[in-house]
Tab-separated table of C-alpha atoms in Angstrom:
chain	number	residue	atom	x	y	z
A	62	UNK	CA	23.553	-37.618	20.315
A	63	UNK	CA	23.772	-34.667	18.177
A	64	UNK	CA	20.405	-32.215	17.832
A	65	UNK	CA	20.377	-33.074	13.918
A	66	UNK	CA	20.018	-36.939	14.627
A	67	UNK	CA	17.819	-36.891	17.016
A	68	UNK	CA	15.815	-34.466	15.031
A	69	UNK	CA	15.185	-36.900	12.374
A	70	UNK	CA	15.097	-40.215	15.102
A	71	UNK	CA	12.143	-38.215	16.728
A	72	UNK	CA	10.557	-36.750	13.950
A	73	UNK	CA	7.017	-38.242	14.695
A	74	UNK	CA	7.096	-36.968	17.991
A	75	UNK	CA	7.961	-33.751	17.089
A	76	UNK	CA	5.512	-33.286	14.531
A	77	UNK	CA	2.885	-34.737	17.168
A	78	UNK	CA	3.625	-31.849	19.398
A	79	UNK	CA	3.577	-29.055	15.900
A	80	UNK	CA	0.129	-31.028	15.320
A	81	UNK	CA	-1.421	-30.420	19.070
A	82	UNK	CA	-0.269	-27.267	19.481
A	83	UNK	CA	-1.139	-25.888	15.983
A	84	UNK	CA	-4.837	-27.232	17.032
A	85	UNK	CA	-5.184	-24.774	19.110
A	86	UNK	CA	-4.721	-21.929	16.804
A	87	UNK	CA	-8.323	-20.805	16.382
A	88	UNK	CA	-10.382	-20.063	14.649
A	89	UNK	CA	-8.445	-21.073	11.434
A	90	UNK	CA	-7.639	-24.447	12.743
A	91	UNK	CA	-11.208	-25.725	14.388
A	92	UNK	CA	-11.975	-27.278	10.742
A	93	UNK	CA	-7.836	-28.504	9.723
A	94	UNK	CA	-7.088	-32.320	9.154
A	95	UNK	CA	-4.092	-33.583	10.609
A	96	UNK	CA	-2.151	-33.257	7.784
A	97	UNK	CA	-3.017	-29.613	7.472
A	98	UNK	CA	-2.019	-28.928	11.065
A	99	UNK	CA	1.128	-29.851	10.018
A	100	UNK	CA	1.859	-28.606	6.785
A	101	UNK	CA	5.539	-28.767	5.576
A	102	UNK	CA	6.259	-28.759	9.646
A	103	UNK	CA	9.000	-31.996	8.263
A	104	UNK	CA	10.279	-30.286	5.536
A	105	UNK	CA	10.986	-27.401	7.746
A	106	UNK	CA	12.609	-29.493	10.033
A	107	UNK	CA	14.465	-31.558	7.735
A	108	UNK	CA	15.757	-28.778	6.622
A	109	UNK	CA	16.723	-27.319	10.361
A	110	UNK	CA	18.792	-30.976	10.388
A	111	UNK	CA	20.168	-30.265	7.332
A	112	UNK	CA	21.517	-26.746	8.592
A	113	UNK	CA	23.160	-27.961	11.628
A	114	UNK	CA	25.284	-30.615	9.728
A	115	UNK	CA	26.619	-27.603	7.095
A	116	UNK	CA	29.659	-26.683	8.161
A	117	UNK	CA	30.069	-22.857	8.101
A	118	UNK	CA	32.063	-19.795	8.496
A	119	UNK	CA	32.318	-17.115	11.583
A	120	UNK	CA	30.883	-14.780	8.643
A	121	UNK	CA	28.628	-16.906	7.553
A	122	UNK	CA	27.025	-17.382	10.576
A	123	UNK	CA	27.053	-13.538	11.141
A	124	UNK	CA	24.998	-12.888	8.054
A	125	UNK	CA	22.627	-15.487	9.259
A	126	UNK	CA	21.952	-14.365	12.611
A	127	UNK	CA	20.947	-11.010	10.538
A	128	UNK	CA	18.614	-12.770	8.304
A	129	UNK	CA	20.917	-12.754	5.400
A	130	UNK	CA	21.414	-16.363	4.957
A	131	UNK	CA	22.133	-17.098	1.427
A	132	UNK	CA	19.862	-18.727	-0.923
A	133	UNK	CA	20.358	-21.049	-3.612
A	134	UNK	CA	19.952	-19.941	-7.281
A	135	UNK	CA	17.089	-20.463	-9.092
A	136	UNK	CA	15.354	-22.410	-6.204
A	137	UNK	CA	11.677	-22.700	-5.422
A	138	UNK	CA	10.390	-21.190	-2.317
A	139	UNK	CA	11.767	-23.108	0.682
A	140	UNK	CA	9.430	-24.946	2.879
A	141	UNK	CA	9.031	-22.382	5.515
A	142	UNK	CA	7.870	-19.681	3.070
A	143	UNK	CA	5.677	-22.350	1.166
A	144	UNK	CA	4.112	-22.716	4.875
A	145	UNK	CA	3.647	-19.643	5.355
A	146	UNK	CA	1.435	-19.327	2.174
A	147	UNK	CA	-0.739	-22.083	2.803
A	148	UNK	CA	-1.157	-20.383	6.372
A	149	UNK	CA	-2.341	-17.157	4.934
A	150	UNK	CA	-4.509	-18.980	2.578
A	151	UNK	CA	-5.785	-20.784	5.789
A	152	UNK	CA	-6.851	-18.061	8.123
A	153	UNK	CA	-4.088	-17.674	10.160
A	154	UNK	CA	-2.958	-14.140	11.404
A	155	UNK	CA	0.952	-13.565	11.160
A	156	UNK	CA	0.787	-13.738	15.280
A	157	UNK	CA	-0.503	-17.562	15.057
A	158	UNK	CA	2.346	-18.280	12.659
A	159	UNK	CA	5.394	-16.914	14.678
A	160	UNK	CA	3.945	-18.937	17.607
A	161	UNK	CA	4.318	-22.379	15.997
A	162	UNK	CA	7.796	-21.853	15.439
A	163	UNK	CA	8.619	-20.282	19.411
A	164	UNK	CA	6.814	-23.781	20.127
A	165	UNK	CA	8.777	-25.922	17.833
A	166	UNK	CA	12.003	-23.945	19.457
A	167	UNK	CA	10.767	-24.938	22.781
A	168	UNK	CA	9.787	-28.505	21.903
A	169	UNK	CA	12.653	-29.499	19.955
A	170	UNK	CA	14.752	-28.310	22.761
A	171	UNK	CA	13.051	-29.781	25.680
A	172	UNK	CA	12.510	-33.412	24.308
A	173	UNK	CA	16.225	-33.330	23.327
A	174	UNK	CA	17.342	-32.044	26.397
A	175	UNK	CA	15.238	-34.430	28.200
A	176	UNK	CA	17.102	-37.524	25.833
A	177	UNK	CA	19.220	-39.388	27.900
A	178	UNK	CA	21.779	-39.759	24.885
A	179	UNK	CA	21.965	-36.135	24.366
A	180	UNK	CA	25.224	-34.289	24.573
A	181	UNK	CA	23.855	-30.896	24.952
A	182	UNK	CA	26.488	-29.625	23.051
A	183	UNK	CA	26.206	-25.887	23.151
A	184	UNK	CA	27.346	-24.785	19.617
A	185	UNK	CA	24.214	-26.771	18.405
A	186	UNK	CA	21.520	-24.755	20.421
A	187	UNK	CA	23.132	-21.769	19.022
A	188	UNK	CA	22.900	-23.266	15.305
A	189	UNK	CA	19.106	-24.682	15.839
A	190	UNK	CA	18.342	-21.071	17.117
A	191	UNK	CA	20.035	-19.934	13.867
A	192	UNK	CA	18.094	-22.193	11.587
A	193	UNK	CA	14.748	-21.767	13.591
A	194	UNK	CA	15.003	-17.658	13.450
A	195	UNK	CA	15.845	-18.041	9.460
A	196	UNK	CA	12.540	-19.773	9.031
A	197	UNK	CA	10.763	-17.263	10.708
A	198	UNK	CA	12.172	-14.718	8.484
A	199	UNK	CA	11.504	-16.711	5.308
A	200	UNK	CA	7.957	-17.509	6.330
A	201	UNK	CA	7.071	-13.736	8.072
A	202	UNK	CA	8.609	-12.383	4.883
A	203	UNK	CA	5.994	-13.987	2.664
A	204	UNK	CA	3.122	-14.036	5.069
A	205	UNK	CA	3.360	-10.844	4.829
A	206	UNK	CA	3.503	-10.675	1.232
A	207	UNK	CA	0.402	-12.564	0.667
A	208	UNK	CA	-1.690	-11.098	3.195
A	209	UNK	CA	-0.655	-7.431	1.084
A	210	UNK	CA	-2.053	-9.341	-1.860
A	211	UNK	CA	-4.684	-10.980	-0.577
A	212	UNK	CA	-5.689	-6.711	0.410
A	213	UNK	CA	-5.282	-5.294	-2.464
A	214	UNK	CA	-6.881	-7.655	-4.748
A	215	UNK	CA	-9.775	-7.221	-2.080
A	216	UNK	CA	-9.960	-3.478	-2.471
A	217	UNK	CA	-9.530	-3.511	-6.319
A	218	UNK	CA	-12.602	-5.269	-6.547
A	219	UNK	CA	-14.496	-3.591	-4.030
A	220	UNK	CA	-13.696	-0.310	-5.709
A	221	UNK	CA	-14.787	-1.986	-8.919
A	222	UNK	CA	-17.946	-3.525	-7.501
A	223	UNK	CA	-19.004	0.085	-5.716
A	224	UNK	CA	-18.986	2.141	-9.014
A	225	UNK	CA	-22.012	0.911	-10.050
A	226	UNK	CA	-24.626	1.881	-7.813
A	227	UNK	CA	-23.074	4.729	-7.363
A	228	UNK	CA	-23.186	6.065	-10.604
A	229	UNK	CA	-27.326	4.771	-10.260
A	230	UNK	CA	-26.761	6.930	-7.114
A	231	UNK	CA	-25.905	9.867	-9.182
A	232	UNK	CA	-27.921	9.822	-12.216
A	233	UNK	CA	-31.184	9.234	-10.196
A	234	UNK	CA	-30.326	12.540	-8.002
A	235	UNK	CA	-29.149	14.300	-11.558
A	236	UNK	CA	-32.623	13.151	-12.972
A	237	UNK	CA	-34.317	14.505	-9.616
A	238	UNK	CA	-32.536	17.608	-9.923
A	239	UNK	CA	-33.412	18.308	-13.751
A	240	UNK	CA	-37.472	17.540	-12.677
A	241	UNK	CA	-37.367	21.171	-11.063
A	242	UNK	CA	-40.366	19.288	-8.781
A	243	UNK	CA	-39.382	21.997	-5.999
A	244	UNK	CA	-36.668	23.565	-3.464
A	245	UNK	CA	-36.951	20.909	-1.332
A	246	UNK	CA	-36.374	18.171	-4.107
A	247	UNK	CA	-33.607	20.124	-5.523
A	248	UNK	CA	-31.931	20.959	-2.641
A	249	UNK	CA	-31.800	17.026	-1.374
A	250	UNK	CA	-30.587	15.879	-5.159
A	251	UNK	CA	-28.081	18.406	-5.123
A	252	UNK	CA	-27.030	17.184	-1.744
A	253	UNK	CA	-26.918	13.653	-3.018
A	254	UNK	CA	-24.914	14.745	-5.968
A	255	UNK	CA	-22.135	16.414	-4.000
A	256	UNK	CA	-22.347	13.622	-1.672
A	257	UNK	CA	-22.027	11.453	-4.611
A	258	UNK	CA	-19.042	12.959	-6.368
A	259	UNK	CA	-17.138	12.941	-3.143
A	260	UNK	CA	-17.574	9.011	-2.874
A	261	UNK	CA	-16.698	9.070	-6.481
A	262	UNK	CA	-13.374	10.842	-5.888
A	263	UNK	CA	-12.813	8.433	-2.721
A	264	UNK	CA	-13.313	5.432	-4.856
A	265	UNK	CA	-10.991	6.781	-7.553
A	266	UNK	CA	-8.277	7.653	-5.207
A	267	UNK	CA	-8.518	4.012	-3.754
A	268	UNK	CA	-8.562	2.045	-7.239
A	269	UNK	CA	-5.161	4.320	-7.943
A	270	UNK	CA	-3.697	3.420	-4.755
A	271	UNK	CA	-4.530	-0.503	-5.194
A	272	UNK	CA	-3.400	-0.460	-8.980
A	273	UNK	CA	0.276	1.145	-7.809
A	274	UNK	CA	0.339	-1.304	-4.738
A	275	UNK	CA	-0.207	-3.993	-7.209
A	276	UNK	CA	2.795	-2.511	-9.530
A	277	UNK	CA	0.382	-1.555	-12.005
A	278	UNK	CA	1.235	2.205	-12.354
A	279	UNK	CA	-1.139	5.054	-13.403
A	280	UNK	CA	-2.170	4.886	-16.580
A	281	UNK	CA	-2.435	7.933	-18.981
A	282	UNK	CA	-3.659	8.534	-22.586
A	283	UNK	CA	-1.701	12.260	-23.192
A	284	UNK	CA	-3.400	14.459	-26.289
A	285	UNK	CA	-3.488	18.448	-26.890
A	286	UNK	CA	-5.205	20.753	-23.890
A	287	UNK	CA	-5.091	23.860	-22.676
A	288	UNK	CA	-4.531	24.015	-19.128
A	289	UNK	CA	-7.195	27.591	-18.999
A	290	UNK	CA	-9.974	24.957	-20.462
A	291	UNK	CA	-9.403	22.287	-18.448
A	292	UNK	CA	-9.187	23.820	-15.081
A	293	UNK	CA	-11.494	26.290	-15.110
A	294	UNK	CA	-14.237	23.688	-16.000
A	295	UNK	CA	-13.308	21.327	-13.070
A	296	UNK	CA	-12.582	24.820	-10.775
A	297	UNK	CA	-15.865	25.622	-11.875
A	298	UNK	CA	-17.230	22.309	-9.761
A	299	UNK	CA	-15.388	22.509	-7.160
A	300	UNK	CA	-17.326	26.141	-6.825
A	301	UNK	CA	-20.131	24.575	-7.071
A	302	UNK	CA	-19.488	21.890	-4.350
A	303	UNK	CA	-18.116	24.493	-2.190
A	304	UNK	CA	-20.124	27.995	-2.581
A	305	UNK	CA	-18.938	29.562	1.058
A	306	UNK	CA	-14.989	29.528	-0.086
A	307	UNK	CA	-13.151	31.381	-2.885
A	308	UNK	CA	-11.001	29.325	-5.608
A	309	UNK	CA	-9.398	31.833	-7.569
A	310	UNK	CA	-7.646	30.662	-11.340
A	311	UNK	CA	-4.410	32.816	-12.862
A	312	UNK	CA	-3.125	31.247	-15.707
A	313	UNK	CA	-0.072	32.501	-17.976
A	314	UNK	CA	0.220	31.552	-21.389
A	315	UNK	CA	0.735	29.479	-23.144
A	316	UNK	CA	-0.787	26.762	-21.224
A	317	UNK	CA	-1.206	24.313	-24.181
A	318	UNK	CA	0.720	20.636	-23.909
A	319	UNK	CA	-0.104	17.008	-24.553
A	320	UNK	CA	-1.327	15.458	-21.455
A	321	UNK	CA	-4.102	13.442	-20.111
A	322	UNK	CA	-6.959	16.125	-19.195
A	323	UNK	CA	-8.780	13.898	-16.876
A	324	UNK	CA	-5.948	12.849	-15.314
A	325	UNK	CA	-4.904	16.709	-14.937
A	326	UNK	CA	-8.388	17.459	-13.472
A	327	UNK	CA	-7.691	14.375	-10.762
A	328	UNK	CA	-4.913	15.877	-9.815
A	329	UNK	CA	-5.604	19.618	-9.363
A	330	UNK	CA	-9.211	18.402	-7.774
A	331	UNK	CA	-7.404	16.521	-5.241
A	332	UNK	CA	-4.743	19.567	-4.596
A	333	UNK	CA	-7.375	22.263	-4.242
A	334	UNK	CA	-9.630	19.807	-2.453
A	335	UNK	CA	-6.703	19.476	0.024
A	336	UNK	CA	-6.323	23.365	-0.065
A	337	UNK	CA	-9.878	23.635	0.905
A	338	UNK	CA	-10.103	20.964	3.637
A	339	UNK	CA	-6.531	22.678	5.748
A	340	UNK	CA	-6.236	26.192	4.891
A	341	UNK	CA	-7.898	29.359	6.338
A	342	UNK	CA	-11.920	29.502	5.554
A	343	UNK	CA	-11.601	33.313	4.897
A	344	UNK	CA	-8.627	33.476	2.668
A	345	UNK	CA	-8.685	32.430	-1.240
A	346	UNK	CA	-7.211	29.189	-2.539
A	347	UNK	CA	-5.356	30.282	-5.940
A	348	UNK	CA	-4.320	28.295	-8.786
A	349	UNK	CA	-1.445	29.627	-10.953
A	350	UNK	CA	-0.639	28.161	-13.705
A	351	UNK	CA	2.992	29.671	-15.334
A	352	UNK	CA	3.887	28.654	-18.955
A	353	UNK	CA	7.385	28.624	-19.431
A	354	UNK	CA	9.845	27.135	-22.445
A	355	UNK	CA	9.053	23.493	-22.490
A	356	UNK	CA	7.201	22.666	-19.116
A	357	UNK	CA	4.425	24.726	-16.828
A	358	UNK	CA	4.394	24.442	-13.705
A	359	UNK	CA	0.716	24.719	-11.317
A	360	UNK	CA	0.869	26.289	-8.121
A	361	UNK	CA	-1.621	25.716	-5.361
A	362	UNK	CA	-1.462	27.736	-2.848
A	363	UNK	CA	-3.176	28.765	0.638
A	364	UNK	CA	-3.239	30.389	3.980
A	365	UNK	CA	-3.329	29.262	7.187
A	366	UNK	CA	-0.966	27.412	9.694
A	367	UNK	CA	2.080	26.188	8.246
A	368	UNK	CA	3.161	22.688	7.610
A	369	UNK	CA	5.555	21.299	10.171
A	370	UNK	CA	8.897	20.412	8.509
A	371	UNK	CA	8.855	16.757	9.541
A	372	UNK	CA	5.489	16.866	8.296
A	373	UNK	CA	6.567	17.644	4.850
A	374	UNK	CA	9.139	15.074	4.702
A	375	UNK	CA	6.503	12.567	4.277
A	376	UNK	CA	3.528	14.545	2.971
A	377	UNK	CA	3.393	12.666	-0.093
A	378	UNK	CA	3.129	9.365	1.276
A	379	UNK	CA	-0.106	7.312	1.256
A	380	UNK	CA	-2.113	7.134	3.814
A	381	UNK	CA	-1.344	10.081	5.867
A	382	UNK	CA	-3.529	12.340	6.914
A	383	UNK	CA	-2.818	16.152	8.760
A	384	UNK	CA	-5.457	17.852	11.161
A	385	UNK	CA	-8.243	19.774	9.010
A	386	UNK	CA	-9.796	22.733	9.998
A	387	UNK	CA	-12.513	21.035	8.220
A	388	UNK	CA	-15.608	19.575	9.913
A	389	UNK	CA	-15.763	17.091	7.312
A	390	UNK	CA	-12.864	14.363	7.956
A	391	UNK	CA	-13.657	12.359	5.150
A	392	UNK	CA	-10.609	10.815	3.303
A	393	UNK	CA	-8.173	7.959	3.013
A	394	UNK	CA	-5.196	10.170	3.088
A	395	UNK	CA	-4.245	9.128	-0.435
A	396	UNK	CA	-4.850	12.405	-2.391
A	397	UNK	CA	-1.716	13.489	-2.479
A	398	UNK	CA	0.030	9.929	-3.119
A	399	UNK	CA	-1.991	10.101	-6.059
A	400	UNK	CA	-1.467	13.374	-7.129
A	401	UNK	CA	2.860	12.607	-6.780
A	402	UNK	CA	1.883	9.413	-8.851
A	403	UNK	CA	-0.132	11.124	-12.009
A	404	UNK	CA	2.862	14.159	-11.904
A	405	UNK	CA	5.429	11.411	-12.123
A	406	UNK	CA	3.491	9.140	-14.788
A	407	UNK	CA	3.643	12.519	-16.943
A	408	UNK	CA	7.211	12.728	-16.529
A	409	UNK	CA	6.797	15.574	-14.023
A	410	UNK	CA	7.174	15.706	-10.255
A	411	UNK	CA	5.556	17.352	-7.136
A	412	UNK	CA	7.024	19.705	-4.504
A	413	UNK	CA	5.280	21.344	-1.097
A	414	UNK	CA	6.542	24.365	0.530
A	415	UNK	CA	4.859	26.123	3.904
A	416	UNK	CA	6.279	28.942	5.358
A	417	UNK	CA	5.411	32.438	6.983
A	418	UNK	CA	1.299	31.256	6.642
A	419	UNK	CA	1.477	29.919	3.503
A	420	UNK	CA	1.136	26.237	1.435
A	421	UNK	CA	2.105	26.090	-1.687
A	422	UNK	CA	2.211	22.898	-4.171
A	423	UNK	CA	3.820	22.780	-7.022
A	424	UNK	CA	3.569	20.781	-9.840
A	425	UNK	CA	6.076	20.720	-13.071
A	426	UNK	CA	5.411	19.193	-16.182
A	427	UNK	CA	6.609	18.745	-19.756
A	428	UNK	CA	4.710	20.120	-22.320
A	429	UNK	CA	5.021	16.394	-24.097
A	430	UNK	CA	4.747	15.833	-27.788
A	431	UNK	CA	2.180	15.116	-30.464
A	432	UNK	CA	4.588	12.151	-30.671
A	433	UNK	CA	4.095	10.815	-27.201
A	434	UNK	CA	0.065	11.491	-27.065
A	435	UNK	CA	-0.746	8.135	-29.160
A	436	UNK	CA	-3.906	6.030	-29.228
A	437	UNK	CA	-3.045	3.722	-26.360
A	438	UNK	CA	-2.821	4.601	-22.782
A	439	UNK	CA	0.920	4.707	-22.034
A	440	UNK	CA	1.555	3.171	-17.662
A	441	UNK	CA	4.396	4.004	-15.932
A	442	UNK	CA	4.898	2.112	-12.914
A	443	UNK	CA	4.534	2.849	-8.909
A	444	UNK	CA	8.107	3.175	-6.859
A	445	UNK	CA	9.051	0.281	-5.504
């Protein structure tokens, strides 16, 4: 007997061995039914059957073994990815799922190995194998998917839910500080405040990061500044926040353009704040900002060890973080990311250079347009 028939002879007991072992895949399936244990375990192996009676190709079965089996236009989601799903949504961890198919592989194969009537023809282990590891792609594929989902949605709304009391956080220790009810009062608002403003700038990198996962983009509302104005008010913060360190501001004119100011001030806060937290305590961290024909470009630049060039490479990529000279650590490793993202929603891009004791970022932008600076926010899109 061929594997395909005697797949769909012995479907029950199949699916009785998917059922028993899948009930053992806790905690997620202590509170399944029986028909959740198996969820779309037939389909998926009606489908398996199917496979082994298709006639194919040497190089169709090539692309196959590589996961490149083709799919059929316009169809919905097969029944291994549509299992998948449901096991996300179930509690299952993407370990639990690849073990219900290396025990379907191992059942399928013993019971029909075990068959009297079996042939054990050899070409149809190699095509169950086939099938089985093309399932496993399809359903790791989007497991995967909706588990990234599943995070992001989580974070946007944790982001979301957090700004609140913080911003009760803040004014309460901006109220406390305006009471003048004593140094010791002031000096714990104003540590609340700075303490504050960094969780702000944390929760603002994260709701950028989760709004480009989720293809959203960065969105920007460009009008007329002048690059002096803007950055020396939110330089003049960062002073503030960090009185032992120098943060020095050259700007050439002209420095006017249409672009979004707070999204400007995001994105030199997180560059100097990066400046700050790696380069040498004793040396300046300078701003230039040149003003030439149609775009300016703002440098950022400090000293202190240089930047590896593997390092660089991949210095704009979320989540990565270098080793600070800084006693404080905090950070997601997204401040960068974001700052590439806001250049790049502005038409612009961003560039790092270290060498000879030096760090330099550098930002270019267009000057943009009255034209392009109207009333609704304009969103340009993360990379894919």
């Amino acid at each position: 007997m061929r594997l395909a028939e005697f797949i769909r002879r012995n479907m029950e007991n199949i699916l009785a061995e998917w059922e028993s072992f899948a009930a053992t895949l806790l905690p997620a399936a202590s509170s399944m039914t029986s028909l959740a244990l198996r969820d779309h375990a037939k389909e998926i192996l009606e489908a398996v059957a199917t496979d082994l009676g298709t006639s194919q190709t040497s190089e169709e079965q090539a692309e196959k073994s590589k996961g490149r089996a083709p799919k059929i236009l316009n169809a919905p989601q097969t029944a291994a990815e549509t299992h998948a799903v449901l096991r996300a949504r179930s509690g299952f961890d993407i370990n639990q799922l690849a073990a219900e198919y290396r025990a379907l592989r191992a059942s399928v194969l013993r019971l029909w190995m075990a068959a009297p009537e079996n042939d054990g023809d050899i070409e149809d282990i190699i095509r169950f194998n086939e099938a089985i590891d093309q399932a496993i792609v399809e359903s790791i594929s989007f497991f995967s998917t909706q588990v990234n989902q599943a995070r992001d949605l989580f974070l946007g709304m944790l982001g979301h839910d957090m700004r609140s009391p913080l911003n009760t956080v803040l004014l309460t220790a901006r109220h406390l500080a305006a009471l003048n009810a004593g140094e010791q009062v002031s000096a714990a608002a104003a540590r609340l405040i700075r303490s504050g403003a960094s969780m702000k700038a944390l929760l603002d990198d994260l709701l950028d990061f989760n709004r480009t996962q989720l293809g959203v983009g960065i969105n920007i509302g460009p009008a007329q500044h002048d690059l002096a104005v803007l950055f020396a008010d939110e330089l003049e913060q960062l002073q503030g926040a960090h009185p032992d360190r120098r943060i020095e501001l050259e700007v050439t004119e002209p420095s006017r353009g249409f672009w979004d100011g707070a999204r400007l001030q995001q994105l030199l806060r997180n560059l100097v704040t990066n400046a700050l937290k790696y380069g040498a305590k004793d040396t300046p961290v300078r701003v230039v900002v040149i003003g030439a024909g149609p775009e300016v470009t703002i440098e950022v630049r400090n000293n202190g060890e240089a930047i590896a060039a593997s390092a660089l490479k991949q210095i704009f990529d979320p989540l990565k973080r270098g080793i600070s000279n800084d006693q404080d650590e905090s950070g997601l490793g997204l401040g960068l990311y974001i700052v590439s993202e806001i250049a790049r929603a502005h038409g612009g891009e961003v560039t790092a250079r270290s060498r000879e004791g030096e760090t330099v970022f550098a930002v270019r932008l267009p000057r943009g347009t009255e034209s392009g600076s109207g009333d609704h926010d304009r969103t340009i899109e993360a990379r894919a």
